[in-house]
Amino acid sequence: DLICSFVIASLLMLNVQRMNAELVTRSTKSVNEFIAQGNAATLSEIINYDLQKVGYGVTGSKITLADATHLTFYADMDRNGAADSVRYVLGGFVPRTTNPRDRLLNRLLNNQAPDSLSLGVTDLAFSYYDSAGAATATLANIKGIQADLTVESTAPYDTSYAKSYVRVRICPKNL
């Protein structure tokens, strides 16, 4: 009886330990996913805010560079009556995180030092659309801008990184 009780108690303890390990694993993965989603939401709000302003208070050329990885436009960002140049470009890799795909998202205002956002960005792709919603590469025809952003956790759990994807599509009023 004593040996049987000992075996049952040991099996019960092993199950509790296994359940605890699984709980820690799921909790850590959930935290990484939550952080990646939060970073993606923060970056999408910043990009959304800026893209809505494209062409605001500007006469003449409103978008000066528009390709898959770069966007440069003019807008009166601070409402002082002067057009500001805003440039988005995916920068270099971030050496201080363990994610080898982690890159800086550079936002340059008036060619000053960039606001380099290091929130786990691994990819940024821009697409441009005309008034009919068709893809366009002609600057004068751009009426809509889409930014596809991929964000991963900066630290892995085991060997995998949590990933979040967000798409921002804006048709600025001033284009």
PDB file of C-alpha atoms in Angstrom:
ATOM      1  CA  ASP A   1       0.000   0.000   0.000  1.00  0.00           C
ATOM      2  CA  LEU A   2       2.782   2.407   0.899  1.00  0.00           C
ATOM      3  CA  ILE A   3       4.610   1.793  -2.380  1.00  0.00           C
ATOM      4  CA  CYS A   4       1.419   2.192  -4.370  1.00  0.00           C
ATOM      5  CA  SER A   5       0.650   5.485  -2.592  1.00  0.00           C
ATOM      6  CA  PHE A   6       4.185   6.691  -3.258  1.00  0.00           C
ATOM      7  CA  VAL A   7       3.899   5.897  -7.001  1.00  0.00           C
ATOM      8  CA  ILE A   8       0.530   7.656  -7.276  1.00  0.00           C
ATOM      9  CA  ALA A   9       1.841  10.706  -5.399  1.00  0.00           C
ATOM     10  CA  SER A  10       4.932  10.820  -7.651  1.00  0.00           C
ATOM     11  CA  LEU A  11       2.793  10.669 -10.790  1.00  0.00           C
ATOM     12  CA  LEU A  12       0.568  13.412  -9.437  1.00  0.00           C
ATOM     13  CA  MET A  13       3.603  15.620  -8.688  1.00  0.00           C
ATOM     14  CA  LEU A  14       4.988  15.036 -12.199  1.00  0.00           C
ATOM     15  CA  ASN A  15       1.666  16.066 -13.725  1.00  0.00           C
ATOM     16  CA  VAL A  16       1.571  19.231 -11.604  1.00  0.00           C
ATOM     17  CA  GLN A  17       5.128  20.106 -12.668  1.00  0.00           C
ATOM     18  CA  ARG A  18       4.342  19.462 -16.334  1.00  0.00           C
ATOM     19  CA  MET A  19       1.204  21.589 -16.088  1.00  0.00           C
ATOM     20  CA  ASN A  20       3.193  24.390 -14.444  1.00  0.00           C
ATOM     21  CA  ALA A  21       5.842  24.259 -17.190  1.00  0.00           C
ATOM     22  CA  GLU A  22       3.123  24.421 -19.865  1.00  0.00           C
ATOM     23  CA  LEU A  23       1.524  27.388 -18.077  1.00  0.00           C
ATOM     24  CA  VAL A  24       4.857  29.258 -18.019  1.00  0.00           C
ATOM     25  CA  THR A  25       5.414  28.514 -21.721  1.00  0.00           C
ATOM     26  CA  ARG A  26       1.966  29.735 -22.750  1.00  0.00           C
ATOM     27  CA  SER A  27       2.235  32.787 -20.519  1.00  0.00           C
ATOM     28  CA  THR A  28       5.592  33.795 -21.987  1.00  0.00           C
ATOM     29  CA  LYS A  29       4.351  33.306 -25.545  1.00  0.00           C
ATOM     30  CA  SER A  30       1.235  35.361 -24.760  1.00  0.00           C
ATOM     31  CA  VAL A  31       3.316  38.203 -23.326  1.00  0.00           C
ATOM     32  CA  ASN A  32       5.547  38.234 -26.429  1.00  0.00           C
ATOM     33  CA  GLU A  33       2.474  38.270 -28.699  1.00  0.00           C
ATOM     34  CA  PHE A  34       0.893  41.054 -26.657  1.00  0.00           C
ATOM     35  CA  ILE A  35       4.071  43.164 -26.892  1.00  0.00           C
ATOM     36  CA  ALA A  36       4.368  42.611 -30.664  1.00  0.00           C
ATOM     37  CA  GLN A  37       0.699  43.545 -31.166  1.00  0.00           C
ATOM     38  CA  GLY A  38       1.079  46.629 -28.978  1.00  0.00           C
ATOM     39  CA  ASN A  39       4.168  47.756 -30.882  1.00  0.00           C
ATOM     40  CA  ALA A  40       2.393  47.202 -34.212  1.00  0.00           C
ATOM     41  CA  ALA A  41      -0.582  49.248 -33.001  1.00  0.00           C
ATOM     42  CA  THR A  42       1.681  52.084 -31.822  1.00  0.00           C
ATOM     43  CA  LEU A  43       3.550  52.209 -35.120  1.00  0.00           C
ATOM     44  CA  SER A  44       0.346  52.053 -37.155  1.00  0.00           C
ATOM     45  CA  GLU A  45      -1.054  55.019 -35.201  1.00  0.00           C
ATOM     46  CA  ILE A  46       2.080  57.066 -35.936  1.00  0.00           C
ATOM     47  CA  ILE A  47       2.039  56.162 -39.635  1.00  0.00           C
ATOM     48  CA  ASN A  48      -1.728  56.706 -39.854  1.00  0.00           C
ATOM     49  CA  TYR A  49      -1.426  60.176 -38.298  1.00  0.00           C
ATOM     50  CA  ASP A  50       1.322  61.212 -40.704  1.00  0.00           C
ATOM     51  CA  LEU A  51      -0.284  59.757 -43.831  1.00  0.00           C
ATOM     52  CA  GLN A  52      -3.534  61.604 -43.163  1.00  0.00           C
ATOM     53  CA  LYS A  53      -1.546  64.842 -43.358  1.00  0.00           C
ATOM     54  CA  VAL A  54       0.044  64.201 -46.775  1.00  0.00           C
ATOM     55  CA  GLY A  55      -0.309  67.402 -48.810  1.00  0.00           C
ATOM     56  CA  TYR A  56      -1.893  69.444 -45.992  1.00  0.00           C
ATOM     57  CA  GLY A  57      -1.172  73.153 -46.513  1.00  0.00           C
ATOM     58  CA  VAL A  58       1.026  72.441 -49.541  1.00  0.00           C
ATOM     59  CA  THR A  59       0.800  73.846 -53.035  1.00  0.00           C
ATOM     60  CA  GLY A  60       2.725  72.104 -55.764  1.00  0.00           C
ATOM     61  CA  SER A  61       4.377  68.723 -55.394  1.00  0.00           C
ATOM     62  CA  LYS A  62       3.008  66.819 -52.405  1.00  0.00           C
ATOM     63  CA  ILE A  63       4.749  63.444 -52.820  1.00  0.00           C
ATOM     64  CA  THR A  64       8.352  63.469 -54.025  1.00  0.00           C
ATOM     65  CA  LEU A  65       9.375  59.820 -53.596  1.00  0.00           C
ATOM     66  CA  ALA A  66       7.097  56.814 -53.513  1.00  0.00           C
ATOM     67  CA  ASP A  67       8.394  53.296 -53.920  1.00  0.00           C
ATOM     68  CA  ALA A  68       7.973  50.020 -52.061  1.00  0.00           C
ATOM     69  CA  THR A  69      10.459  50.883 -49.300  1.00  0.00           C
ATOM     70  CA  HIS A  70      10.534  54.702 -49.186  1.00  0.00           C
ATOM     71  CA  LEU A  71       7.973  57.470 -48.927  1.00  0.00           C
ATOM     72  CA  THR A  72       8.749  61.195 -48.925  1.00  0.00           C
ATOM     73  CA  PHE A  73       5.996  63.784 -48.841  1.00  0.00           C
ATOM     74  CA  TYR A  74       5.267  67.375 -47.875  1.00  0.00           C
ATOM     75  CA  ALA A  75       2.711  68.543 -45.316  1.00  0.00           C
ATOM     76  CA  ASP A  76       2.385  71.357 -42.814  1.00  0.00           C
ATOM     77  CA  MET A  77       2.830  68.985 -39.870  1.00  0.00           C
ATOM     78  CA  ASP A  78       2.992  71.646 -37.153  1.00  0.00           C
ATOM     79  CA  ARG A  79       0.478  74.081 -38.705  1.00  0.00           C
ATOM     80  CA  ASN A  80       2.935  76.967 -38.882  1.00  0.00           C
ATOM     81  CA  GLY A  81       2.252  77.761 -42.541  1.00  0.00           C
ATOM     82  CA  ALA A  82       5.459  76.131 -43.814  1.00  0.00           C
ATOM     83  CA  ALA A  83       5.585  72.832 -45.649  1.00  0.00           C
ATOM     84  CA  ASP A  84       7.531  70.139 -43.813  1.00  0.00           C
ATOM     85  CA  SER A  85       9.283  67.247 -45.542  1.00  0.00           C
ATOM     86  CA  VAL A  86       8.471  63.850 -44.029  1.00  0.00           C
ATOM     87  CA  ARG A  87      10.363  60.734 -45.076  1.00  0.00           C
ATOM     88  CA  TYR A  88       9.781  57.129 -44.047  1.00  0.00           C
ATOM     89  CA  VAL A  89      12.409  54.493 -44.735  1.00  0.00           C
ATOM     90  CA  LEU A  90      13.246  51.141 -43.223  1.00  0.00           C
ATOM     91  CA  GLY A  91      16.690  51.468 -41.667  1.00  0.00           C
ATOM     92  CA  GLY A  92      19.429  49.077 -40.709  1.00  0.00           C
ATOM     93  CA  PHE A  93      19.332  46.121 -38.399  1.00  0.00           C
ATOM     94  CA  VAL A  94      19.178  46.723 -34.643  1.00  0.00           C
ATOM     95  CA  PRO A  95      22.223  45.153 -32.965  1.00  0.00           C
ATOM     96  CA  ARG A  96      20.937  45.473 -29.394  1.00  0.00           C
ATOM     97  CA  THR A  97      18.088  42.979 -29.757  1.00  0.00           C
ATOM     98  CA  THR A  98      18.287  39.224 -30.130  1.00  0.00           C
ATOM     99  CA  ASN A  99      15.961  39.210 -33.150  1.00  0.00           C
ATOM    100  CA  PRO A 100      18.198  39.086 -36.245  1.00  0.00           C
ATOM    101  CA  ARG A 101      15.395  40.563 -38.406  1.00  0.00           C
ATOM    102  CA  ASP A 102      14.720  43.580 -36.140  1.00  0.00           C
ATOM    103  CA  ARG A 103      15.181  46.865 -38.050  1.00  0.00           C
ATOM    104  CA  LEU A 104      14.840  50.561 -37.358  1.00  0.00           C
ATOM    105  CA  LEU A 105      11.907  52.454 -38.805  1.00  0.00           C
ATOM    106  CA  ASN A 106      13.294  55.886 -39.652  1.00  0.00           C
ATOM    107  CA  ARG A 107      11.028  58.913 -39.821  1.00  0.00           C
ATOM    108  CA  LEU A 108      12.858  62.031 -40.954  1.00  0.00           C
ATOM    109  CA  LEU A 109      11.245  65.431 -40.545  1.00  0.00           C
ATOM    110  CA  ASN A 110      12.809  68.257 -42.579  1.00  0.00           C
ATOM    111  CA  ASN A 111      16.029  66.273 -43.064  1.00  0.00           C
ATOM    112  CA  GLN A 112      16.828  66.489 -39.353  1.00  0.00           C
ATOM    113  CA  ALA A 113      18.215  63.539 -37.435  1.00  0.00           C
ATOM    114  CA  PRO A 114      15.775  60.664 -37.873  1.00  0.00           C
ATOM    115  CA  ASP A 115      13.287  59.535 -35.289  1.00  0.00           C
ATOM    116  CA  SER A 116      14.425  55.913 -35.298  1.00  0.00           C
ATOM    117  CA  LEU A 117      11.726  53.666 -33.950  1.00  0.00           C
ATOM    118  CA  SER A 118      12.998  50.340 -32.657  1.00  0.00           C
ATOM    119  CA  LEU A 119       9.849  48.432 -31.818  1.00  0.00           C
ATOM    120  CA  GLY A 120      10.503  45.117 -33.513  1.00  0.00           C
ATOM    121  CA  VAL A 121       9.845  46.193 -37.105  1.00  0.00           C
ATOM    122  CA  THR A 122      10.971  43.483 -39.505  1.00  0.00           C
ATOM    123  CA  ASP A 123       9.299  44.662 -42.710  1.00  0.00           C
ATOM    124  CA  LEU A 124       7.637  47.754 -44.154  1.00  0.00           C
ATOM    125  CA  ALA A 125       6.174  47.916 -47.646  1.00  0.00           C
ATOM    126  CA  PHE A 126       4.351  50.828 -49.254  1.00  0.00           C
ATOM    127  CA  SER A 127       1.774  50.576 -52.047  1.00  0.00           C
ATOM    128  CA  TYR A 128       0.130  53.450 -53.902  1.00  0.00           C
ATOM    129  CA  TYR A 129      -3.293  53.757 -55.510  1.00  0.00           C
ATOM    130  CA  ASP A 130      -5.034  56.122 -57.896  1.00  0.00           C
ATOM    131  CA  SER A 131      -8.547  57.541 -57.537  1.00  0.00           C
ATOM    132  CA  ALA A 132     -10.061  54.340 -58.982  1.00  0.00           C
ATOM    133  CA  GLY A 133      -8.214  52.175 -56.452  1.00  0.00           C
ATOM    134  CA  ALA A 134      -5.790  50.728 -59.001  1.00  0.00           C
ATOM    135  CA  ALA A 135      -2.104  50.428 -58.155  1.00  0.00           C
ATOM    136  CA  THR A 136      -0.002  53.288 -59.521  1.00  0.00           C
ATOM    137  CA  ALA A 137       3.632  54.344 -59.582  1.00  0.00           C
ATOM    138  CA  THR A 138       2.956  57.806 -61.023  1.00  0.00           C
ATOM    139  CA  LEU A 139       3.430  60.389 -58.254  1.00  0.00           C
ATOM    140  CA  ALA A 140       0.815  62.798 -59.660  1.00  0.00           C
ATOM    141  CA  ASN A 141      -1.826  60.014 -59.713  1.00  0.00           C
ATOM    142  CA  ILE A 142      -1.418  58.854 -56.107  1.00  0.00           C
ATOM    143  CA  LYS A 143      -4.638  59.284 -54.134  1.00  0.00           C
ATOM    144  CA  GLY A 144      -4.204  56.459 -51.644  1.00  0.00           C
ATOM    145  CA  ILE A 145      -1.266  55.080 -49.687  1.00  0.00           C
ATOM    146  CA  GLN A 146      -0.993  51.691 -48.026  1.00  0.00           C
ATOM    147  CA  ALA A 147       1.665  50.692 -45.512  1.00  0.00           C
ATOM    148  CA  ASP A 148       2.090  47.007 -44.640  1.00  0.00           C
ATOM    149  CA  LEU A 149       4.032  46.597 -41.424  1.00  0.00           C
ATOM    150  CA  THR A 150       5.377  43.409 -39.853  1.00  0.00           C
ATOM    151  CA  VAL A 151       6.472  43.530 -36.225  1.00  0.00           C
ATOM    152  CA  GLU A 152       8.086  40.726 -34.256  1.00  0.00           C
ATOM    153  CA  SER A 153       9.007  40.424 -30.617  1.00  0.00           C
ATOM    154  CA  THR A 154      12.551  41.554 -29.932  1.00  0.00           C
ATOM    155  CA  ALA A 155      13.247  38.479 -27.809  1.00  0.00           C
ATOM    156  CA  PRO A 156      12.320  34.893 -28.624  1.00  0.00           C
ATOM    157  CA  TYR A 157      10.676  32.236 -26.593  1.00  0.00           C
ATOM    158  CA  ASP A 158      12.692  29.135 -27.303  1.00  0.00           C
ATOM    159  CA  THR A 159      13.694  29.965 -30.884  1.00  0.00           C
ATOM    160  CA  SER A 160      10.501  31.571 -32.181  1.00  0.00           C
ATOM    161  CA  TYR A 161       9.495  35.228 -32.256  1.00  0.00           C
ATOM    162  CA  ALA A 162       5.914  36.419 -31.872  1.00  0.00           C
ATOM    163  CA  LYS A 163       4.736  38.167 -35.036  1.00  0.00           C
ATOM    164  CA  SER A 164       2.093  40.800 -35.704  1.00  0.00           C
ATOM    165  CA  TYR A 165       1.022  42.277 -39.031  1.00  0.00           C
ATOM    166  CA  VAL A 166      -0.840  45.509 -39.606  1.00  0.00           C
ATOM    167  CA  ARG A 167      -2.039  47.276 -42.751  1.00  0.00           C
ATOM    168  CA  VAL A 168      -2.747  50.999 -42.857  1.00  0.00           C
ATOM    169  CA  ARG A 169      -4.528  52.322 -45.945  1.00  0.00           C
ATOM    170  CA  ILE A 170      -5.231  56.026 -46.170  1.00  0.00           C
ATOM    171  CA  CYS A 171      -6.703  58.277 -48.830  1.00  0.00           C
ATOM    172  CA  PRO A 172      -5.445  61.688 -47.671  1.00  0.00           C
ATOM    173  CA  LYS A 173      -7.904  64.532 -48.242  1.00  0.00           C
ATOM    174  CA  ASN A 174      -5.223  66.805 -49.643  1.00  0.00           C
ATOM    175  CA  LEU A 175      -4.104  64.619 -52.552  1.00  0.00           C
TER     176      LEU A 175
END
